[in-house]
């Protein structure tokens, strides 16, 4: 279940973000072997879909238990490959376990037939059939949580899953999937592959694929959707974000600032749902900036540290992209309040960086930095705040802090799949989350996330 049964030809280096050193390599799927992988998934699809829902859910629950038991091993592997602090990695594994368990607990109700009112003497019932073999394409930034949000619902829905893992975190993926094997999931219900784009595209074009669930950049997501549309195969796309935060004049900054700083700098800002643009009412602007600066974390350049520490970016390429956005913003008139320089020494570290008075033309306000950078701008009225919040092509997550009377009217006018008022947090397993515009479409989480791996069937009986 962990290793593909096909000969692998190419390899990809695995780099430790803390040192910049090669620590491993991962084999890539042999060109042409992707068809055999799909055939194996197809061969087991009928028997897995025919397994009673309660049995499928029981196995997913065991999967969660096995993953929980391996928390320390998986978390330390994730630290080494991804650069997260140990505290962040442990939290991610806990979230993945919670996500699997939620799918297992709620699968039977989500997939139960739904009788409809009798009409003209005809009985009708809505049923949920498995979509068939699913392709789960997983991102490197939260590989455990992202995979859990795909694989738990897919397995519960009766779909065998081909996991296209991120080459940056291969052993994390292997340890995750090994937990499923120990739980007793049937052979080939999960297959883990690492592959170059041509092999992935061949899978996307194959009519035997039932569903595609992709998490990654907006640019790659468009290519995935366009390729799958040639069949066509349904897709769920969770793409990039550039989440605005609106802080009203009556916000409680003693609560807002620590919560926002933690959410911003967790995993070195490499989260599509993290606060990314800070839009602050002008009367509170100076106080917000001062408090925010006091909450910025320190780099943890030696060992995984505590919750106040911040690890490196995943790669030197990612760090350079972040630094370019920062230098461009400063060059266009933004004030650099802290950070903003590449530190000496090994690894792909970049410090927590705060920019004030960022001009509206700065690219960093339009393009997702995907790093530990907080651009802060002031607004004068609600209309301006909403325009700034809606001023990008992304519409995944957004945040508003303030009294109910001030925050809720703003929240209702922000275009995003999820708007959080006076709270921050990761995607919860019980609530559907989907992007809009360049942030994707379809839903992960909740009942909708389980049913995305199904095809609705209406049964009518006269």
GROMACS .gro file of C-alpha atoms in nm:
model
  462
    1UNK     CA    1   0.000   0.000   0.000
    2UNK     CA    2   0.287   0.237   0.069
    3UNK     CA    3   0.509   0.166  -0.230
    4UNK     CA    4   0.396   0.144  -0.590
    5UNK     CA    5   0.455  -0.199  -0.744
    6UNK     CA    6   0.598  -0.042  -1.058
    7UNK     CA    7   0.961   0.019  -1.143
    8UNK     CA    8   1.065   0.377  -1.083
    9UNK     CA    9   1.317   0.545  -1.309
   10UNK     CA   10   1.359   0.912  -1.215
   11UNK     CA   11   1.426   1.048  -0.869
   12UNK     CA   12   1.381   1.378  -0.688
   13UNK     CA   13   1.607   1.509  -0.415
   14UNK     CA   14   1.455   1.577  -0.073
   15UNK     CA   15   1.606   1.883   0.099
   16UNK     CA   16   1.606   1.965   0.469
   17UNK     CA   17   1.482   2.328   0.482
   18UNK     CA   18   1.675   2.387   0.805
   19UNK     CA   19   2.014   2.307   0.654
   20UNK     CA   20   1.967   2.316   0.278
   21UNK     CA   21   2.123   1.970   0.263
   22UNK     CA   22   1.998   1.673   0.067
   23UNK     CA   23   1.863   1.419   0.316
   24UNK     CA   24   1.685   1.172   0.092
   25UNK     CA   25   1.556   1.105  -0.256
   26UNK     CA   26   1.222   0.982  -0.379
   27UNK     CA   27   1.157   0.764  -0.680
   28UNK     CA   28   0.915   0.882  -0.946
   29UNK     CA   29   0.661   0.670  -1.126
   30UNK     CA   30   0.791   0.510  -1.444
   31UNK     CA   31   0.639   0.679  -1.754
   32UNK     CA   32   0.342   0.474  -1.867
   33UNK     CA   33   0.301   0.298  -1.532
   34UNK     CA   34   0.024   0.535  -1.426
   35UNK     CA   35  -0.225   0.331  -1.630
   36UNK     CA   36  -0.145   0.017  -1.432
   37UNK     CA   37  -0.189   0.216  -1.109
   38UNK     CA   38  -0.538   0.321  -1.222
   39UNK     CA   39  -0.619  -0.034  -1.331
   40UNK     CA   40  -0.534  -0.159  -0.983
   41UNK     CA   41  -0.765   0.104  -0.831
   42UNK     CA   42  -1.039   0.011  -1.079
   43UNK     CA   43  -1.003  -0.358  -0.997
   44UNK     CA   44  -1.077  -0.296  -0.630
   45UNK     CA   45  -1.337  -0.022  -0.683
   46UNK     CA   46  -1.648  -0.242  -0.697
   47UNK     CA   47  -1.560  -0.449  -0.392
   48UNK     CA   48  -1.470  -0.140  -0.189
   49UNK     CA   49  -1.784   0.047  -0.292
   50UNK     CA   50  -1.983  -0.268  -0.210
   51UNK     CA   51  -1.836  -0.287   0.140
   52UNK     CA   52  -2.103  -0.172   0.387
   53UNK     CA   53  -2.068   0.192   0.484
   54UNK     CA   54  -2.041   0.101   0.852
   55UNK     CA   55  -1.747  -0.129   0.775
   56UNK     CA   56  -1.570   0.136   0.567
   57UNK     CA   57  -1.616   0.388   0.844
   58UNK     CA   58  -1.487   0.144   1.104
   59UNK     CA   59  -1.167   0.094   0.904
   60UNK     CA   60  -1.120   0.470   0.867
   61UNK     CA   61  -1.164   0.505   1.242
   62UNK     CA   62  -0.893   0.242   1.295
   63UNK     CA   63  -0.679   0.434   1.047
   64UNK     CA   64  -0.717   0.743   1.267
   65UNK     CA   65  -0.618   0.544   1.576
   66UNK     CA   66  -0.307   0.406   1.406
   67UNK     CA   67  -0.207   0.753   1.289
   68UNK     CA   68  -0.255   0.892   1.639
   69UNK     CA   69  -0.034   0.619   1.777
   70UNK     CA   70   0.238   0.717   1.531
   71UNK     CA   71   0.212   1.090   1.604
   72UNK     CA   72   0.566   1.139   1.728
   73UNK     CA   73   0.727   0.949   1.440
   74UNK     CA   74   0.521   1.123   1.173
   75UNK     CA   75   0.562   1.466   1.335
   76UNK     CA   76   0.940   1.440   1.352
   77UNK     CA   77   0.954   1.326   0.992
   78UNK     CA   78   0.737   1.621   0.892
   79UNK     CA   79   0.969   1.861   1.078
   80UNK     CA   80   1.270   1.727   0.893
   81UNK     CA   81   1.114   1.740   0.546
   82UNK     CA   82   0.892   2.046   0.576
   83UNK     CA   83   1.066   2.270   0.832
   84UNK     CA   84   0.777   2.305   1.075
   85UNK     CA   85   0.851   2.334   1.443
   86UNK     CA   86   0.779   2.019   1.639
   87UNK     CA   87   0.483   2.186   1.809
   88UNK     CA   88   0.335   2.277   1.469
   89UNK     CA   89   0.391   1.927   1.334
   90UNK     CA   90   0.226   1.761   1.633
   91UNK     CA   91  -0.071   1.994   1.596
   92UNK     CA   92  -0.102   1.906   1.229
   93UNK     CA   93  -0.106   1.532   1.298
   94UNK     CA   94  -0.370   1.586   1.567
   95UNK     CA   95  -0.583   1.778   1.316
   96UNK     CA   96  -0.542   1.498   1.062
   97UNK     CA   97  -0.655   1.240   1.318
   98UNK     CA   98  -0.957   1.454   1.407
   99UNK     CA   99  -1.044   1.490   1.037
  100UNK     CA  100  -1.033   1.114   0.974
  101UNK     CA  101  -1.243   1.045   1.282
  102UNK     CA  102  -1.505   1.299   1.183
  103UNK     CA  103  -1.545   1.136   0.842
  104UNK     CA  104  -1.573   0.793   1.003
  105UNK     CA  105  -1.829   0.912   1.259
  106UNK     CA  106  -2.049   1.100   1.013
  107UNK     CA  107  -2.016   0.890   0.699
  108UNK     CA  108  -2.326   0.674   0.761
  109UNK     CA  109  -2.555   0.974   0.805
  110UNK     CA  110  -2.404   1.164   0.510
  111UNK     CA  111  -2.449   0.867   0.277
  112UNK     CA  112  -2.791   0.749   0.398
  113UNK     CA  113  -3.063   0.750   0.131
  114UNK     CA  114  -3.292   1.053   0.150
  115UNK     CA  115  -3.662   0.984   0.090
  116UNK     CA  116  -3.846   1.263  -0.087
  117UNK     CA  117  -4.213   1.363  -0.056
  118UNK     CA  118  -4.457   1.148  -0.252
  119UNK     CA  119  -4.558   1.329  -0.572
  120UNK     CA  120  -4.825   1.217  -0.821
  121UNK     CA  121  -4.812   0.867  -0.676
  122UNK     CA  122  -4.440   0.832  -0.738
  123UNK     CA  123  -4.192   0.758  -0.459
  124UNK     CA  124  -3.851   0.920  -0.492
  125UNK     CA  125  -3.528   0.868  -0.308
  126UNK     CA  126  -3.187   1.032  -0.338
  127UNK     CA  127  -2.893   0.793  -0.310
  128UNK     CA  128  -2.519   0.852  -0.307
  129UNK     CA  129  -2.309   0.624  -0.527
  130UNK     CA  130  -1.931   0.608  -0.509
  131UNK     CA  131  -1.766   0.813  -0.784
  132UNK     CA  132  -1.507   0.540  -0.839
  133UNK     CA  133  -1.128   0.572  -0.823
  134UNK     CA  134  -1.019   0.912  -0.693
  135UNK     CA  135  -0.696   1.101  -0.748
  136UNK     CA  136  -0.584   1.304  -0.444
  137UNK     CA  137  -0.311   1.555  -0.529
  138UNK     CA  138  -0.157   1.675  -0.203
  139UNK     CA  139   0.031   1.997  -0.127
  140UNK     CA  140   0.356   2.006   0.070
  141UNK     CA  141   0.270   2.281   0.318
  142UNK     CA  142   0.018   2.082   0.527
  143UNK     CA  143   0.058   1.734   0.379
  144UNK     CA  144  -0.100   1.541   0.668
  145UNK     CA  145  -0.408   1.763   0.705
  146UNK     CA  146  -0.456   1.803   0.330
  147UNK     CA  147  -0.439   1.427   0.276
  148UNK     CA  148  -0.676   1.357   0.566
  149UNK     CA  149  -0.933   1.601   0.424
  150UNK     CA  150  -0.927   1.407   0.098
  151UNK     CA  151  -0.865   1.046   0.191
  152UNK     CA  152  -1.105   1.021   0.487
  153UNK     CA  153  -1.415   1.133   0.293
  154UNK     CA  154  -1.308   0.940  -0.019
  155UNK     CA  155  -1.266   0.611   0.168
  156UNK     CA  156  -1.593   0.657   0.356
  157UNK     CA  157  -1.767   0.727   0.024
  158UNK     CA  158  -1.634   0.402  -0.121
  159UNK     CA  159  -1.362   0.540  -0.347
  160UNK     CA  160  -1.021   0.377  -0.379
  161UNK     CA  161  -0.764   0.656  -0.370
  162UNK     CA  162  -0.451   0.719  -0.572
  163UNK     CA  163  -0.247   0.963  -0.363
  164UNK     CA  164  -0.011   1.178  -0.565
  165UNK     CA  165   0.213   1.283  -0.280
  166UNK     CA  166   0.436   1.593  -0.268
  167UNK     CA  167   0.795   1.503  -0.349
  168UNK     CA  168   0.910   1.748  -0.079
  169UNK     CA  169   0.763   1.531   0.202
  170UNK     CA  170   0.771   1.168   0.081
  171UNK     CA  171   0.846   0.989   0.408
  172UNK     CA  172   0.573   1.184   0.585
  173UNK     CA  173   0.330   1.054   0.325
  174UNK     CA  174   0.462   0.700   0.353
  175UNK     CA  175   0.426   0.694   0.731
  176UNK     CA  176   0.076   0.841   0.703
  177UNK     CA  177  -0.037   0.580   0.450
  178UNK     CA  178   0.136   0.300   0.642
  179UNK     CA  179  -0.107   0.371   0.926
  180UNK     CA  180  -0.391   0.282   0.688
  181UNK     CA  181  -0.225  -0.048   0.606
  182UNK     CA  182  -0.188  -0.133   0.975
  183UNK     CA  183  -0.556  -0.050   1.020
  184UNK     CA  184  -0.647  -0.328   0.776
  185UNK     CA  185  -0.761  -0.139   0.468
  186UNK     CA  186  -0.768  -0.372   0.166
  187UNK     CA  187  -0.477  -0.388  -0.077
  188UNK     CA  188  -0.482  -0.116  -0.345
  189UNK     CA  189  -0.762   0.082  -0.182
  190UNK     CA  190  -0.481   0.332  -0.126
  191UNK     CA  191  -0.187   0.366  -0.363
  192UNK     CA  192   0.082   0.624  -0.300
  193UNK     CA  193   0.274   0.756  -0.600
  194UNK     CA  194   0.522   1.032  -0.673
  195UNK     CA  195   0.521   1.142  -1.033
  196UNK     CA  196   0.620   1.406  -1.286
  197UNK     CA  197   0.350   1.617  -1.459
  198UNK     CA  198   0.320   1.398  -1.775
  199UNK     CA  199   0.219   1.093  -1.570
  200UNK     CA  200  -0.026   1.296  -1.362
  201UNK     CA  201  -0.177   1.444  -1.678
  202UNK     CA  202  -0.220   1.093  -1.821
  203UNK     CA  203  -0.418   0.997  -1.511
  204UNK     CA  204  -0.629   1.311  -1.541
  205UNK     CA  205  -0.715   1.228  -1.902
  206UNK     CA  206  -0.816   0.870  -1.828
  207UNK     CA  207  -1.193   0.801  -1.837
  208UNK     CA  208  -1.158   0.547  -1.556
  209UNK     CA  209  -1.087   0.819  -1.300
  210UNK     CA  210  -1.395   0.913  -1.099
  211UNK     CA  211  -1.294   1.227  -0.911
  212UNK     CA  212  -0.997   1.459  -0.868
  213UNK     CA  213  -0.925   1.646  -0.546
  214UNK     CA  214  -0.640   1.895  -0.580
  215UNK     CA  215  -0.477   2.132  -0.333
  216UNK     CA  216  -0.209   2.366  -0.461
  217UNK     CA  217  -0.145   2.685  -0.650
  218UNK     CA  218  -0.407   2.857  -0.863
  219UNK     CA  219  -0.188   2.827  -1.173
  220UNK     CA  220  -0.147   2.450  -1.142
  221UNK     CA  221  -0.511   2.412  -1.040
  222UNK     CA  222  -0.622   2.566  -1.368
  223UNK     CA  223  -0.411   2.313  -1.558
  224UNK     CA  224  -0.557   2.027  -1.354
  225UNK     CA  225  -0.911   2.144  -1.422
  226UNK     CA  226  -0.848   2.198  -1.793
  227UNK     CA  227  -0.694   1.853  -1.833
  228UNK     CA  228  -0.966   1.676  -1.637
  229UNK     CA  229  -1.231   1.860  -1.841
  230UNK     CA  230  -1.124   1.674  -2.155
  231UNK     CA  231  -1.284   1.354  -2.018
  232UNK     CA  232  -1.468   1.516  -1.830
  233UNK     CA  233  -1.391   1.427  -1.469
  234UNK     CA  234  -1.531   1.622  -1.175
  235UNK     CA  235  -1.280   1.817  -0.965
  236UNK     CA  236  -1.254   1.972  -0.624
  237UNK     CA  237  -0.995   2.249  -0.632
  238UNK     CA  238  -0.861   2.412  -0.314
  239UNK     CA  239  -0.626   2.676  -0.449
  240UNK     CA  240  -0.440   2.984  -0.337
  241UNK     CA  241  -0.557   3.258  -0.106
  242UNK     CA  242  -0.464   3.607   0.007
  243UNK     CA  243  -0.684   3.635   0.313
  244UNK     CA  244  -0.774   3.989   0.423
  245UNK     CA  245  -0.815   4.088   0.786
  246UNK     CA  246  -1.034   4.388   0.865
  247UNK     CA  247  -0.982   4.534   1.211
  248UNK     CA  248  -1.255   4.781   1.305
  249UNK     CA  249  -1.215   5.086   1.527
  250UNK     CA  250  -1.382   4.911   1.822
  251UNK     CA  251  -1.190   4.583   1.801
  252UNK     CA  252  -1.040   4.440   2.119
  253UNK     CA  253  -0.674   4.439   2.020
  254UNK     CA  254  -0.568   4.246   2.331
  255UNK     CA  255  -0.752   3.949   2.180
  256UNK     CA  256  -0.718   4.021   1.809
  257UNK     CA  257  -0.346   4.084   1.776
  258UNK     CA  258  -0.207   3.773   1.950
  259UNK     CA  259  -0.452   3.550   1.764
  260UNK     CA  260  -0.374   3.709   1.429
  261UNK     CA  261   0.003   3.698   1.480
  262UNK     CA  262  -0.008   3.328   1.569
  263UNK     CA  263  -0.220   3.251   1.265
  264UNK     CA  264  -0.005   3.466   1.035
  265UNK     CA  265   0.333   3.323   1.131
  266UNK     CA  266   0.238   2.961   1.197
  267UNK     CA  267   0.423   2.731   0.954
  268UNK     CA  268   0.622   3.038   0.849
  269UNK     CA  269   0.313   3.185   0.683
  270UNK     CA  270   0.291   2.902   0.430
  271UNK     CA  271  -0.085   2.858   0.446
  272UNK     CA  272  -0.338   2.963   0.185
  273UNK     CA  273  -0.593   3.038   0.456
  274UNK     CA  274  -0.369   3.236   0.690
  275UNK     CA  275  -0.424   3.610   0.747
  276UNK     CA  276  -0.229   3.779   0.470
  277UNK     CA  277  -0.335   4.144   0.437
  278UNK     CA  278  -0.412   4.353   0.746
  279UNK     CA  279  -0.665   4.633   0.688
  280UNK     CA  280  -0.692   4.841   1.006
  281UNK     CA  281  -0.922   5.130   1.096
  282UNK     CA  282  -0.709   5.444   1.097
  283UNK     CA  283  -0.784   5.545   1.461
  284UNK     CA  284  -0.639   5.210   1.580
  285UNK     CA  285  -0.364   5.176   1.321
  286UNK     CA  286  -0.063   5.285   1.528
  287UNK     CA  287  -0.170   5.080   1.829
  288UNK     CA  288  -0.230   4.773   1.613
  289UNK     CA  289   0.113   4.801   1.452
  290UNK     CA  290   0.287   4.842   1.788
  291UNK     CA  291   0.110   4.542   1.939
  292UNK     CA  292   0.165   4.331   1.629
  293UNK     CA  293   0.538   4.398   1.630
  294UNK     CA  294   0.553   4.277   1.990
  295UNK     CA  295   0.397   3.945   1.885
  296UNK     CA  296   0.629   3.857   1.596
  297UNK     CA  297   0.814   3.528   1.656
  298UNK     CA  298   1.183   3.456   1.655
  299UNK     CA  299   1.351   3.228   1.401
  300UNK     CA  300   1.432   2.882   1.530
  301UNK     CA  301   1.744   2.802   1.330
  302UNK     CA  302   1.880   2.504   1.521
  303UNK     CA  303   1.619   2.263   1.653
  304UNK     CA  304   1.238   2.248   1.644
  305UNK     CA  305   1.136   2.484   1.921
  306UNK     CA  306   0.835   2.600   2.115
  307UNK     CA  307   0.518   2.765   1.993
  308UNK     CA  308   0.687   3.107   1.977
  309UNK     CA  309   0.952   2.983   1.735
  310UNK     CA  310   0.923   2.993   1.358
  311UNK     CA  311   1.085   2.747   1.123
  312UNK     CA  312   1.222   2.804   0.772
  313UNK     CA  313   1.038   2.833   0.446
  314UNK     CA  314   1.020   2.510   0.252
  315UNK     CA  315   1.285   2.600  -0.004
  316UNK     CA  316   1.532   2.867  -0.107
  317UNK     CA  317   1.317   2.933  -0.412
  318UNK     CA  318   1.017   3.007  -0.189
  319UNK     CA  319   1.228   3.233   0.033
  320UNK     CA  320   1.358   3.428  -0.266
  321UNK     CA  321   1.005   3.480  -0.399
  322UNK     CA  322   0.894   3.619  -0.062
  323UNK     CA  323   1.199   3.845  -0.039
  324UNK     CA  324   1.133   3.985  -0.386
  325UNK     CA  325   0.779   4.089  -0.287
  326UNK     CA  326   0.913   4.257   0.027
  327UNK     CA  327   1.188   4.451  -0.152
  328UNK     CA  328   0.943   4.562  -0.422
  329UNK     CA  329   0.698   4.687  -0.158
  330UNK     CA  330   0.971   4.883   0.023
  331UNK     CA  331   1.088   5.022  -0.308
  332UNK     CA  332   0.738   5.148  -0.379
  333UNK     CA  333   0.712   5.331  -0.045
  334UNK     CA  334   0.621   5.078   0.225
  335UNK     CA  335   0.792   5.110   0.564
  336UNK     CA  336   0.990   4.805   0.677
  337UNK     CA  337   0.930   4.773   1.051
  338UNK     CA  338   1.104   4.440   1.113
  339UNK     CA  339   1.257   4.153   0.920
  340UNK     CA  340   1.294   4.190   0.547
  341UNK     CA  341   1.645   4.048   0.506
  342UNK     CA  342   1.776   3.702   0.433
  343UNK     CA  343   1.969   3.585   0.740
  344UNK     CA  344   2.319   3.439   0.709
  345UNK     CA  345   2.377   3.070   0.749
  346UNK     CA  346   2.227   2.753   0.604
  347UNK     CA  347   1.867   2.675   0.534
  348UNK     CA  348   1.580   2.869   0.381
  349UNK     CA  349   1.501   3.090   0.678
  350UNK     CA  350   1.324   3.423   0.648
  351UNK     CA  351   1.233   3.637   0.948
  352UNK     CA  352   0.888   3.752   1.047
  353UNK     CA  353   0.846   4.071   0.844
  354UNK     CA  354   0.605   4.358   0.904
  355UNK     CA  355   0.537   4.627   0.646
  356UNK     CA  356   0.345   4.945   0.727
  357UNK     CA  357   0.187   5.208   0.503
  358UNK     CA  358   0.193   4.973   0.206
  359UNK     CA  359   0.083   5.159  -0.109
  360UNK     CA  360  -0.224   5.012  -0.284
  361UNK     CA  361  -0.022   4.950  -0.600
  362UNK     CA  362   0.227   4.717  -0.428
  363UNK     CA  363   0.228   4.368  -0.578
  364UNK     CA  364   0.229   4.213  -0.232
  365UNK     CA  365  -0.129   4.332  -0.182
  366UNK     CA  366  -0.243   4.147  -0.496
  367UNK     CA  367  -0.024   3.837  -0.506
  368UNK     CA  368  -0.014   3.575  -0.233
  369UNK     CA  369   0.323   3.602  -0.052
  370UNK     CA  370   0.291   3.255   0.105
  371UNK     CA  371   0.545   3.346   0.369
  372UNK     CA  372   0.595   3.527   0.701
  373UNK     CA  373   0.513   3.877   0.576
  374UNK     CA  374   0.240   4.102   0.717
  375UNK     CA  375   0.153   4.408   0.506
  376UNK     CA  376  -0.057   4.654   0.710
  377UNK     CA  377  -0.267   4.931   0.560
  378UNK     CA  378  -0.517   5.180   0.703
  379UNK     CA  379  -0.878   5.239   0.602
  380UNK     CA  380  -1.112   5.529   0.669
  381UNK     CA  381  -1.463   5.385   0.626
  382UNK     CA  382  -1.640   5.052   0.580
  383UNK     CA  383  -1.674   5.094   0.206
  384UNK     CA  384  -1.299   5.132   0.168
  385UNK     CA  385  -1.236   4.832   0.396
  386UNK     CA  386  -1.460   4.608   0.187
  387UNK     CA  387  -1.306   4.729  -0.140
  388UNK     CA  388  -0.958   4.655  -0.009
  389UNK     CA  389  -1.065   4.314   0.123
  390UNK     CA  390  -1.220   4.220  -0.213
  391UNK     CA  391  -0.935   4.371  -0.414
  392UNK     CA  392  -0.765   4.049  -0.529
  393UNK     CA  393  -0.848   3.754  -0.754
  394UNK     CA  394  -0.853   3.526  -0.447
  395UNK     CA  395  -1.158   3.451  -0.235
  396UNK     CA  396  -1.084   3.165   0.004
  397UNK     CA  397  -1.073   3.298   0.360
  398UNK     CA  398  -1.117   3.633   0.535
  399UNK     CA  399  -1.125   3.766   0.890
  400UNK     CA  400  -1.296   4.055   1.067
  401UNK     CA  401  -1.230   4.169   1.424
  402UNK     CA  402  -1.462   4.412   1.599
  403UNK     CA  403  -1.794   4.439   1.778
  404UNK     CA  404  -2.085   4.252   1.624
  405UNK     CA  405  -2.241   4.580   1.511
  406UNK     CA  406  -1.925   4.685   1.329
  407UNK     CA  407  -1.785   4.351   1.212
  408UNK     CA  408  -2.089   4.160   1.086
  409UNK     CA  409  -2.197   4.414   0.820
  410UNK     CA  410  -1.842   4.412   0.682
  411UNK     CA  411  -1.821   4.033   0.694
  412UNK     CA  412  -2.143   3.999   0.497
  413UNK     CA  413  -1.997   4.204   0.210
  414UNK     CA  414  -1.661   4.025   0.184
  415UNK     CA  415  -1.639   3.777  -0.102
  416UNK     CA  416  -1.481   3.462   0.043
  417UNK     CA  417  -1.565   3.098   0.100
  418UNK     CA  418  -1.515   3.141   0.475
  419UNK     CA  419  -1.531   3.464   0.676
  420UNK     CA  420  -1.433   3.438   1.043
  421UNK     CA  421  -1.541   3.705   1.291
  422UNK     CA  422  -1.333   3.750   1.606
  423UNK     CA  423  -1.167   3.412   1.563
  424UNK     CA  424  -0.897   3.242   1.359
  425UNK     CA  425  -0.827   2.877   1.304
  426UNK     CA  426  -0.764   2.606   1.049
  427UNK     CA  427  -1.026   2.438   0.836
  428UNK     CA  428  -1.254   2.232   1.061
  429UNK     CA  429  -1.355   1.880   0.952
  430UNK     CA  430  -1.724   1.935   1.021
  431UNK     CA  431  -1.770   2.250   0.810
  432UNK     CA  432  -1.744   2.269   0.430
  433UNK     CA  433  -1.481   2.504   0.292
  434UNK     CA  434  -1.456   2.604  -0.070
  435UNK     CA  435  -1.290   2.880  -0.261
  436UNK     CA  436  -1.426   3.127  -0.511
  437UNK     CA  437  -1.268   3.292  -0.814
  438UNK     CA  438  -0.898   3.195  -0.836
  439UNK     CA  439  -0.922   3.012  -0.503
  440UNK     CA  440  -1.099   2.718  -0.665
  441UNK     CA  441  -1.435   2.545  -0.645
  442UNK     CA  442  -1.602   2.249  -0.481
  443UNK     CA  443  -1.597   2.173  -0.110
  444UNK     CA  444  -1.382   1.991   0.142
  445UNK     CA  445  -1.506   1.921   0.492
  446UNK     CA  446  -1.849   1.851   0.632
  447UNK     CA  447  -2.117   1.641   0.467
  448UNK     CA  448  -2.050   1.822   0.139
  449UNK     CA  449  -1.690   1.703   0.148
  450UNK     CA  450  -1.796   1.339   0.178
  451UNK     CA  451  -2.057   1.370  -0.095
  452UNK     CA  452  -1.809   1.531  -0.333
  453UNK     CA  453  -1.668   1.180  -0.381
  454UNK     CA  454  -2.013   1.051  -0.475
  455UNK     CA  455  -2.254   1.079  -0.763
  456UNK     CA  456  -2.611   1.160  -0.679
  457UNK     CA  457  -2.871   0.915  -0.804
  458UNK     CA  458  -3.247   0.975  -0.794
  459UNK     CA  459  -3.455   0.657  -0.772
  460UNK     CA  460  -3.822   0.687  -0.869
  461UNK     CA  461  -4.076   0.412  -0.801
  462UNK     CA  462  -4.426   0.429  -0.947
   0.00000   0.00000   0.00000
